Amino acid sequence: MRFTPRQEVSKKIVDAQHAEVTAWRYECLKCGHVFRVYPKGVSQKQISKRVNGMAVMLYLLGLSYGAVEIVLSSLGMGIGKTSVFRAVQAVAQQVPGLKREKLLGGYQTKAVGADVTSVRCNGKWVTVGIAVDADNGMVLSIDELPGEDAQQLQAWLEPILEAVDADVLVSDDADAFKQVSDETGRSQQVCKSHVGRNTEALVAELAALIGAGQDHSLEAIGITCEQALRDLEALQEMIHTRRPEDQPRLEAIYLRYANARKPGKGQKHEVAYRMRNLFLDRWNLWPRLCFYRTWKDEYGNEILDGTNNHCERAIGWWIKERYRSMRGYKQEQSALGISRLIALAGNHLARGLRLADLMA
């Protein structure tokens, strides 16, 4: 196929260095089709890719669409905030992967961290799920979820776990994530920070109730207040040390409270029954809480740190930080696209990201 040049034409553009560029009109000798060839970084649009890239960069750094317009205009690049919006949305649509249906090509990890958050979009709250590499914090997927129950979380997470060949799920201590772990046949590490904070709060509340001496449910099962306080103190110590071998000790404490009377419908839970439930829950949770103590590399080093901090950090940095300066997104697709774009930039912090590669 042969082409012949027909005309040299000038084109005015919005750019940091050039106000005008030269394009060539070519004709296909076979079919007669005429088309233009533009210099690198210029298309049929008036705004150059350089300016669009600067607009996207400034937006990612936290400026609003209007603020980006003001900054670029002050630098001699007249671009409206609508054009800034279009540039950001166009780049967001080009983000490779970071969605359940299309993860980062070929990426694999043995542990995936998962969590959910919500953003306000057009007046309503939208649930967003985020999955990361639990070892290094690399964001794998950001997706809109219909809800947070176990079935919906499994439908979202199972394809991700399969795609990256993960053996371990790291999450908070929500029951829905435990069910996902069990249903998909993965081991689970429950975030020690979440469990620690929850346990500390419950222990403090129960100790205060026991100290007040107004609840006599412990006497009904033959346990003194002093014994109950010692048990709570022991639980605190075990939660802090998180030794796998302490599970039988937790079981023994639970059995002391196993016969606590279950309250009737509409009745308040008494201290003895709450103690029973607390120790039962921590006894059952123990293998998930201490999993990181037993999962080690070939040199005997713990692979995980026992927290879901990578997920928490990703939510804060890549989703909430941009969202806090706004009154909410207008479109759900914008919420996902912008979050994925910022997360992609975060994934490339160590080596840098060429926004030009995402420019259409």
Tab-separated table of C-alpha atoms in Angstrom:
chain	number	residue	atom	x	y	z
A	1	MET	CA	0.000	0.000	0.000
A	2	ARG	CA	1.428	3.385	-1.065
A	3	PHE	CA	0.703	6.906	0.148
A	4	THR	CA	1.543	10.221	-1.394
A	5	PRO	CA	1.811	13.592	0.421
A	6	ARG	CA	-0.801	16.081	-0.724
A	7	GLN	CA	-0.538	19.135	1.472
A	8	GLU	CA	1.392	20.646	4.362
A	9	VAL	CA	-0.978	22.319	6.825
A	10	SER	CA	-0.489	24.306	10.017
A	11	LYS	CA	-2.451	23.576	13.188
A	12	LYS	CA	-2.812	25.823	16.225
A	13	ILE	CA	-2.568	23.939	19.510
A	14	VAL	CA	-2.531	24.505	23.261
A	15	ASP	CA	0.920	23.460	24.417
A	16	ALA	CA	3.669	24.492	26.815
A	17	GLN	CA	6.242	25.032	24.039
A	18	HIS	CA	4.516	25.284	20.671
A	19	ALA	CA	1.607	27.473	19.669
A	20	GLU	CA	1.473	25.921	16.207
A	21	VAL	CA	2.654	22.702	14.559
A	22	THR	CA	2.807	21.373	11.021
A	23	ALA	CA	0.798	18.368	9.873
A	24	TRP	CA	0.826	16.517	6.545
A	25	ARG	CA	-2.153	15.369	4.516
A	26	TYR	CA	-1.568	12.033	2.777
A	27	GLU	CA	-3.610	10.173	0.188
A	28	CYS	CA	-3.818	6.418	-0.247
A	29	LEU	CA	-3.117	5.669	-3.913
A	30	LYS	CA	-5.233	2.520	-3.790
A	31	CYS	CA	-8.503	3.751	-2.268
A	32	GLY	CA	-8.108	7.523	-2.430
A	33	HIS	CA	-8.609	8.017	1.328
A	34	VAL	CA	-7.017	11.224	2.627
A	35	PHE	CA	-5.780	11.519	6.208
A	36	ARG	CA	-3.525	13.695	8.335
A	37	VAL	CA	-0.299	12.783	10.110
A	38	TYR	CA	0.497	14.866	13.193
A	39	PRO	CA	3.768	15.350	15.074
A	40	LYS	CA	4.366	13.183	18.132
A	41	GLY	CA	2.284	14.321	21.097
A	42	VAL	CA	-0.353	15.994	18.916
A	43	SER	CA	-3.629	14.599	17.622
A	44	GLN	CA	-6.632	15.971	15.799
A	45	LYS	CA	-7.604	17.600	19.098
A	46	GLN	CA	-6.506	21.125	19.933
A	47	ILE	CA	-4.881	20.321	23.283
A	48	SER	CA	-1.533	18.533	23.140
A	49	LYS	CA	-0.852	15.344	25.063
A	50	ARG	CA	1.768	17.219	27.077
A	51	VAL	CA	-0.841	19.620	28.453
A	52	ASN	CA	-3.331	16.824	29.065
A	53	GLY	CA	-0.627	14.939	30.930
A	54	MET	CA	0.131	17.979	33.080
A	55	ALA	CA	-3.585	18.366	33.808
A	56	VAL	CA	-3.880	14.740	34.912
A	57	MET	CA	-0.733	15.004	37.035
A	58	LEU	CA	-1.991	18.117	38.841
A	59	TYR	CA	-5.346	16.472	39.484
A	60	LEU	CA	-3.659	13.389	40.929
A	61	LEU	CA	-1.658	15.662	43.218
A	62	GLY	CA	-4.908	16.883	44.759
A	63	LEU	CA	-6.040	19.935	42.788
A	64	SER	CA	-9.663	20.230	41.733
A	65	TYR	CA	-10.623	20.465	38.066
A	66	GLY	CA	-11.133	24.204	38.462
A	67	ALA	CA	-7.800	24.667	40.237
A	68	VAL	CA	-6.004	22.783	37.467
A	69	GLU	CA	-7.600	25.150	34.943
A	70	ILE	CA	-6.326	28.167	36.896
A	71	VAL	CA	-2.780	26.811	37.249
A	72	LEU	CA	-2.416	25.882	33.583
A	73	SER	CA	-3.965	29.141	32.404
A	74	SER	CA	-1.489	31.085	34.536
A	75	LEU	CA	1.291	29.198	32.742
A	76	GLY	CA	-0.061	30.212	29.351
A	77	MET	CA	-1.950	27.015	28.580
A	78	GLY	CA	-5.607	27.920	28.231
A	79	ILE	CA	-7.605	24.804	29.064
A	80	GLY	CA	-11.072	24.689	30.611
A	81	LYS	CA	-12.001	22.534	33.579
A	82	THR	CA	-14.264	20.470	31.330
A	83	SER	CA	-11.222	19.608	29.230
A	84	VAL	CA	-9.348	18.709	32.422
A	85	PHE	CA	-12.212	16.416	33.409
A	86	ARG	CA	-12.198	14.730	30.001
A	87	ALA	CA	-8.434	14.223	30.121
A	88	VAL	CA	-8.572	12.631	33.573
A	89	GLN	CA	-11.486	10.370	32.648
A	90	ALA	CA	-9.822	9.312	29.391
A	91	VAL	CA	-6.629	8.312	31.193
A	92	ALA	CA	-8.590	6.532	33.930
A	93	GLN	CA	-10.259	4.373	31.287
A	94	GLN	CA	-6.836	3.287	30.016
A	95	VAL	CA	-5.600	1.982	33.378
A	96	PRO	CA	-4.407	-1.591	32.763
A	97	GLY	CA	-5.883	-4.164	35.123
A	98	LEU	CA	-6.919	-3.194	38.669
A	99	LYS	CA	-10.350	-4.689	38.124
A	100	ARG	CA	-11.647	-8.150	38.941
A	101	GLU	CA	-12.212	-9.060	35.296
A	102	LYS	CA	-8.724	-7.967	34.235
A	103	LEU	CA	-5.986	-8.073	36.847
A	104	LEU	CA	-2.372	-7.075	36.323
A	105	GLY	CA	-1.175	-9.438	33.618
A	106	GLY	CA	0.547	-12.521	35.019
A	107	TYR	CA	0.968	-11.110	38.528
A	108	GLN	CA	1.041	-13.737	41.269
A	109	THR	CA	1.234	-13.658	45.046
A	110	LYS	CA	0.614	-16.165	47.803
A	111	ALA	CA	-1.302	-13.772	50.067
A	112	VAL	CA	-4.069	-11.312	49.178
A	113	GLY	CA	-5.321	-8.614	51.536
A	114	ALA	CA	-8.937	-7.518	51.109
A	115	ASP	CA	-11.178	-4.872	52.604
A	116	VAL	CA	-14.226	-2.795	51.745
A	117	THR	CA	-14.956	0.900	52.061
A	118	SER	CA	-17.583	3.297	50.738
A	119	VAL	CA	-17.646	6.579	48.836
A	120	ARG	CA	-20.508	8.979	48.279
A	121	CYS	CA	-21.564	9.118	44.661
A	122	ASN	CA	-24.375	11.308	43.367
A	123	GLY	CA	-25.983	11.415	46.797
A	124	LYS	CA	-25.763	7.719	47.650
A	125	TRP	CA	-23.110	5.508	49.207
A	126	VAL	CA	-21.290	3.084	46.932
A	127	THR	CA	-19.469	0.057	48.355
A	128	VAL	CA	-15.957	-0.376	46.984
A	129	GLY	CA	-13.773	-3.443	47.466
A	130	ILE	CA	-9.990	-3.302	47.305
A	131	ALA	CA	-7.590	-6.236	47.025
A	132	VAL	CA	-3.829	-5.897	47.484
A	133	ASP	CA	-0.725	-8.040	47.628
A	134	ALA	CA	-0.554	-8.634	51.385
A	135	ASP	CA	3.240	-8.839	51.229
A	136	ASN	CA	4.174	-5.576	49.484
A	137	GLY	CA	0.946	-3.551	49.218
A	138	MET	CA	0.634	-3.679	45.416
A	139	VAL	CA	-2.985	-2.892	44.534
A	140	LEU	CA	-4.517	-5.732	42.536
A	141	SER	CA	-8.135	-4.702	42.118
A	142	ILE	CA	-10.615	-1.943	42.968
A	143	ASP	CA	-14.221	-2.850	42.244
A	144	GLU	CA	-17.732	-1.695	43.015
A	145	LEU	CA	-19.608	-4.258	45.114
A	146	PRO	CA	-23.365	-4.764	45.424
A	147	GLY	CA	-22.978	-5.364	49.169
A	148	GLU	CA	-20.803	-6.779	51.926
A	149	ASP	CA	-22.351	-10.154	52.724
A	150	ALA	CA	-20.336	-13.356	52.396
A	151	GLN	CA	-21.838	-14.437	49.082
A	152	GLN	CA	-21.148	-11.079	47.433
A	153	LEU	CA	-17.613	-10.927	48.819
A	154	GLN	CA	-16.913	-14.447	47.597
A	155	ALA	CA	-18.177	-13.641	44.096
A	156	TRP	CA	-15.753	-10.710	44.064
A	157	LEU	CA	-12.724	-12.276	45.750
A	158	GLU	CA	-12.650	-15.845	44.462
A	159	PRO	CA	-11.675	-14.929	40.859
A	160	ILE	CA	-8.922	-12.667	42.224
A	161	LEU	CA	-7.552	-15.376	44.513
A	162	GLU	CA	-7.583	-17.835	41.622
A	163	ALA	CA	-5.956	-15.417	39.172
A	164	VAL	CA	-2.964	-14.638	41.403
A	165	ASP	CA	-2.721	-18.206	42.789
A	166	ALA	CA	-3.109	-17.035	46.393
A	167	ASP	CA	-3.138	-19.454	49.320
A	168	VAL	CA	-3.899	-16.934	52.075
A	169	LEU	CA	-6.560	-14.268	52.586
A	170	VAL	CA	-5.738	-11.379	54.937
A	171	SER	CA	-8.678	-9.351	56.256
A	172	ASP	CA	-10.315	-7.862	59.311
A	173	ASP	CA	-12.315	-10.116	61.629
A	174	ALA	CA	-15.666	-9.717	59.861
A	175	ASP	CA	-17.539	-13.021	59.678
A	176	ALA	CA	-18.152	-12.589	55.943
A	177	PHE	CA	-14.422	-12.768	55.183
A	178	LYS	CA	-14.076	-15.862	57.382
A	179	GLN	CA	-16.778	-17.550	55.342
A	180	VAL	CA	-15.036	-16.583	52.097
A	181	SER	CA	-11.823	-18.120	53.417
A	182	ASP	CA	-13.582	-21.349	54.348
A	183	GLU	CA	-15.630	-21.607	51.150
A	184	THR	CA	-12.623	-21.010	48.876
A	185	GLY	CA	-10.317	-23.325	50.824
A	186	ARG	CA	-7.799	-20.602	51.711
A	187	SER	CA	-6.006	-20.039	54.975
A	188	GLN	CA	-6.820	-16.745	56.654
A	189	GLN	CA	-4.905	-14.188	58.649
A	190	VAL	CA	-7.193	-11.942	60.668
A	191	CYS	CA	-5.734	-8.511	61.343
A	192	LYS	CA	-4.166	-8.546	64.800
A	193	SER	CA	-4.673	-4.789	65.159
A	194	HIS	CA	-8.445	-5.039	64.676
A	195	VAL	CA	-8.747	-7.944	67.098
A	196	GLY	CA	-6.466	-6.263	69.620
A	197	ARG	CA	-8.455	-3.025	69.684
A	198	ASN	CA	-11.793	-4.829	69.891
A	199	THR	CA	-10.574	-7.079	72.678
A	200	GLU	CA	-9.139	-4.198	74.697
A	201	ALA	CA	-12.451	-2.346	74.502
A	202	LEU	CA	-14.486	-5.399	75.537
A	203	VAL	CA	-12.135	-6.273	78.400
A	204	ALA	CA	-12.281	-2.724	79.750
A	205	GLU	CA	-16.081	-2.676	79.565
A	206	LEU	CA	-16.513	-6.072	81.233
A	207	ALA	CA	-13.942	-5.304	83.936
A	208	ALA	CA	-15.844	-2.122	84.793
A	209	LEU	CA	-19.129	-4.035	85.060
A	210	ILE	CA	-17.546	-6.691	87.267
A	211	GLY	CA	-15.945	-4.045	89.455
A	212	ALA	CA	-19.293	-2.305	89.925
A	213	GLY	CA	-20.617	-5.463	91.603
A	214	GLN	CA	-24.193	-5.021	90.380
A	215	ASP	CA	-24.280	-8.084	88.117
A	216	HIS	CA	-24.530	-11.419	89.979
A	217	SER	CA	-24.579	-13.764	86.983
A	218	LEU	CA	-21.023	-14.956	87.693
A	219	GLU	CA	-22.071	-16.278	91.097
A	220	ALA	CA	-24.706	-18.457	89.433
A	221	ILE	CA	-21.975	-20.466	87.659
A	222	GLY	CA	-19.617	-20.519	90.646
A	223	ILE	CA	-17.077	-17.943	89.482
A	224	THR	CA	-15.819	-15.157	91.710
A	225	CYS	CA	-15.229	-11.616	90.524
A	226	GLU	CA	-11.523	-12.049	91.208
A	227	GLN	CA	-11.383	-15.127	88.958
A	228	ALA	CA	-13.232	-13.326	86.174
A	229	LEU	CA	-10.834	-10.380	86.337
A	230	ARG	CA	-7.861	-12.767	86.222
A	231	ASP	CA	-9.363	-14.424	83.140
A	232	LEU	CA	-9.761	-11.067	81.413
A	233	GLU	CA	-6.189	-10.178	82.293
A	234	ALA	CA	-5.013	-13.507	80.877
A	235	LEU	CA	-6.928	-12.840	77.668
A	236	GLN	CA	-5.254	-9.460	77.288
A	237	GLU	CA	-1.853	-11.051	77.739
A	238	MET	CA	-2.590	-13.764	75.162
A	239	ILE	CA	-3.947	-11.248	72.647
A	240	HIS	CA	-0.697	-9.286	72.928
A	241	THR	CA	1.643	-12.292	72.627
A	242	ARG	CA	-0.460	-14.276	70.103
A	243	ARG	CA	1.183	-17.656	70.651
A	244	PRO	CA	-0.421	-20.534	68.712
A	245	GLU	CA	0.101	-22.871	71.670
A	246	ASP	CA	-2.261	-20.770	73.836
A	247	GLN	CA	-5.405	-22.086	72.145
A	248	PRO	CA	-5.961	-24.897	74.714
A	249	ARG	CA	-5.596	-22.306	77.461
A	250	LEU	CA	-8.366	-20.251	75.879
A	251	GLU	CA	-10.521	-23.342	75.594
A	252	ALA	CA	-10.089	-24.068	79.308
A	253	ILE	CA	-11.135	-20.525	80.226
A	254	TYR	CA	-14.139	-20.706	77.919
A	255	LEU	CA	-15.307	-23.945	79.534
A	256	ARG	CA	-15.525	-22.143	82.883
A	257	TYR	CA	-18.231	-19.915	81.406
A	258	ALA	CA	-19.836	-22.423	79.032
A	259	ASN	CA	-22.882	-22.929	81.281
A	260	ALA	CA	-23.725	-19.241	81.569
A	261	ARG	CA	-27.450	-18.684	81.163
A	262	LYS	CA	-28.575	-17.476	77.768
A	263	PRO	CA	-30.846	-14.442	78.121
A	264	GLY	CA	-34.418	-14.651	76.949
A	265	LYS	CA	-35.782	-12.695	74.033
A	266	GLY	CA	-35.586	-8.985	74.718
A	267	GLN	CA	-33.457	-9.466	77.839
A	268	LYS	CA	-30.089	-7.840	78.383
A	269	HIS	CA	-26.991	-10.050	78.147
A	270	GLU	CA	-25.511	-10.592	81.582
A	271	VAL	CA	-21.781	-10.419	82.302
A	272	ALA	CA	-21.339	-14.196	82.555
A	273	TYR	CA	-22.931	-14.780	79.158
A	274	ARG	CA	-20.882	-11.999	77.583
A	275	MET	CA	-17.719	-13.525	79.056
A	276	ARG	CA	-18.752	-16.874	77.592
A	277	ASN	CA	-19.212	-15.385	74.130
A	278	LEU	CA	-15.956	-13.424	74.293
A	279	PHE	CA	-13.812	-16.426	75.177
A	280	LEU	CA	-15.660	-18.681	72.726
A	281	ASP	CA	-15.061	-16.213	69.905
A	282	ARG	CA	-11.364	-15.749	70.680
A	283	TRP	CA	-10.852	-19.505	71.067
A	284	ASN	CA	-12.387	-20.141	67.631
A	285	LEU	CA	-10.551	-17.163	66.132
A	286	TRP	CA	-7.135	-18.174	67.458
A	287	PRO	CA	-5.852	-20.183	64.430
A	288	ARG	CA	-6.744	-17.276	62.123
A	289	LEU	CA	-5.220	-14.704	64.465
A	290	CYS	CA	-1.944	-16.604	64.898
A	291	PHE	CA	-1.605	-17.933	61.350
A	292	TYR	CA	1.274	-15.569	60.549
A	293	ARG	CA	3.293	-17.103	63.393
A	294	THR	CA	3.325	-20.463	61.620
A	295	TRP	CA	3.572	-19.382	57.949
A	296	LYS	CA	7.281	-18.859	57.325
A	297	ASP	CA	9.729	-18.771	54.452
A	298	GLU	CA	12.565	-21.213	53.847
A	299	TYR	CA	14.756	-19.298	56.294
A	300	GLY	CA	12.235	-19.467	59.113
A	301	ASN	CA	11.140	-15.823	58.847
A	302	GLU	CA	7.498	-14.822	59.170
A	303	ILE	CA	6.116	-13.892	55.742
A	304	LEU	CA	3.296	-11.671	57.012
A	305	ASP	CA	3.213	-9.162	59.858
A	306	GLY	CA	-0.236	-10.219	61.043
A	307	THR	CA	-2.016	-7.000	60.055
A	308	ASN	CA	-4.100	-5.831	57.124
A	309	ASN	CA	-2.234	-2.523	57.071
A	310	HIS	CA	-1.474	-2.681	53.353
A	311	CYS	CA	-5.205	-2.631	52.612
A	312	GLU	CA	-5.915	0.105	55.148
A	313	ARG	CA	-3.104	2.200	53.721
A	314	ALA	CA	-4.283	1.673	50.144
A	315	ILE	CA	-7.809	2.768	51.059
A	316	GLY	CA	-6.493	5.887	52.760
A	317	TRP	CA	-3.963	6.884	50.119
A	318	TRP	CA	-5.531	5.807	46.846
A	319	ILE	CA	-9.278	6.144	47.546
A	320	LYS	CA	-10.027	8.388	50.528
A	321	GLU	CA	-7.276	11.001	50.181
A	322	ARG	CA	-8.555	12.220	46.805
A	323	TYR	CA	-12.162	11.769	47.925
A	324	ARG	CA	-11.805	13.884	51.110
A	325	SER	CA	-11.278	17.090	49.148
A	326	MET	CA	-14.499	16.560	47.187
A	327	ARG	CA	-18.202	16.666	47.990
A	328	GLY	CA	-18.520	13.261	46.376
A	329	TYR	CA	-18.330	11.830	42.893
A	330	LYS	CA	-21.018	12.449	40.312
A	331	GLN	CA	-20.696	9.084	38.567
A	332	GLU	CA	-19.870	5.655	39.935
A	333	GLN	CA	-17.531	5.000	37.026
A	334	SER	CA	-15.582	8.138	37.941
A	335	ALA	CA	-15.164	6.935	41.514
A	336	LEU	CA	-13.713	3.639	40.323
A	337	GLY	CA	-11.683	5.088	37.462
A	338	ILE	CA	-10.015	7.810	39.526
A	339	SER	CA	-9.264	5.411	42.389
A	340	ARG	CA	-7.714	2.922	39.972
A	341	LEU	CA	-5.652	5.630	38.306
A	342	ILE	CA	-4.282	6.915	41.620
A	343	ALA	CA	-3.615	3.339	42.760
A	344	LEU	CA	-1.738	2.656	39.517
A	345	ALA	CA	0.436	5.696	40.194
A	346	GLY	CA	0.967	4.366	43.723
A	347	ASN	CA	2.010	0.976	42.362
A	348	HIS	CA	4.707	2.767	40.355
A	349	LEU	CA	6.070	5.005	43.124
A	350	ALA	CA	9.430	3.241	43.140
A	351	ARG	CA	10.034	3.372	39.386
A	352	GLY	CA	7.757	6.154	38.133
A	353	LEU	CA	4.743	6.141	35.821
A	354	ARG	CA	4.660	7.492	32.271
A	355	LEU	CA	1.250	9.095	31.923
A	356	ALA	CA	1.966	9.448	28.211
A	357	ASP	CA	1.626	5.675	27.901
A	358	LEU	CA	-2.013	6.009	28.984
A	359	MET	CA	-2.841	8.868	26.648
A	360	ALA	CA	-5.104	7.897	23.778
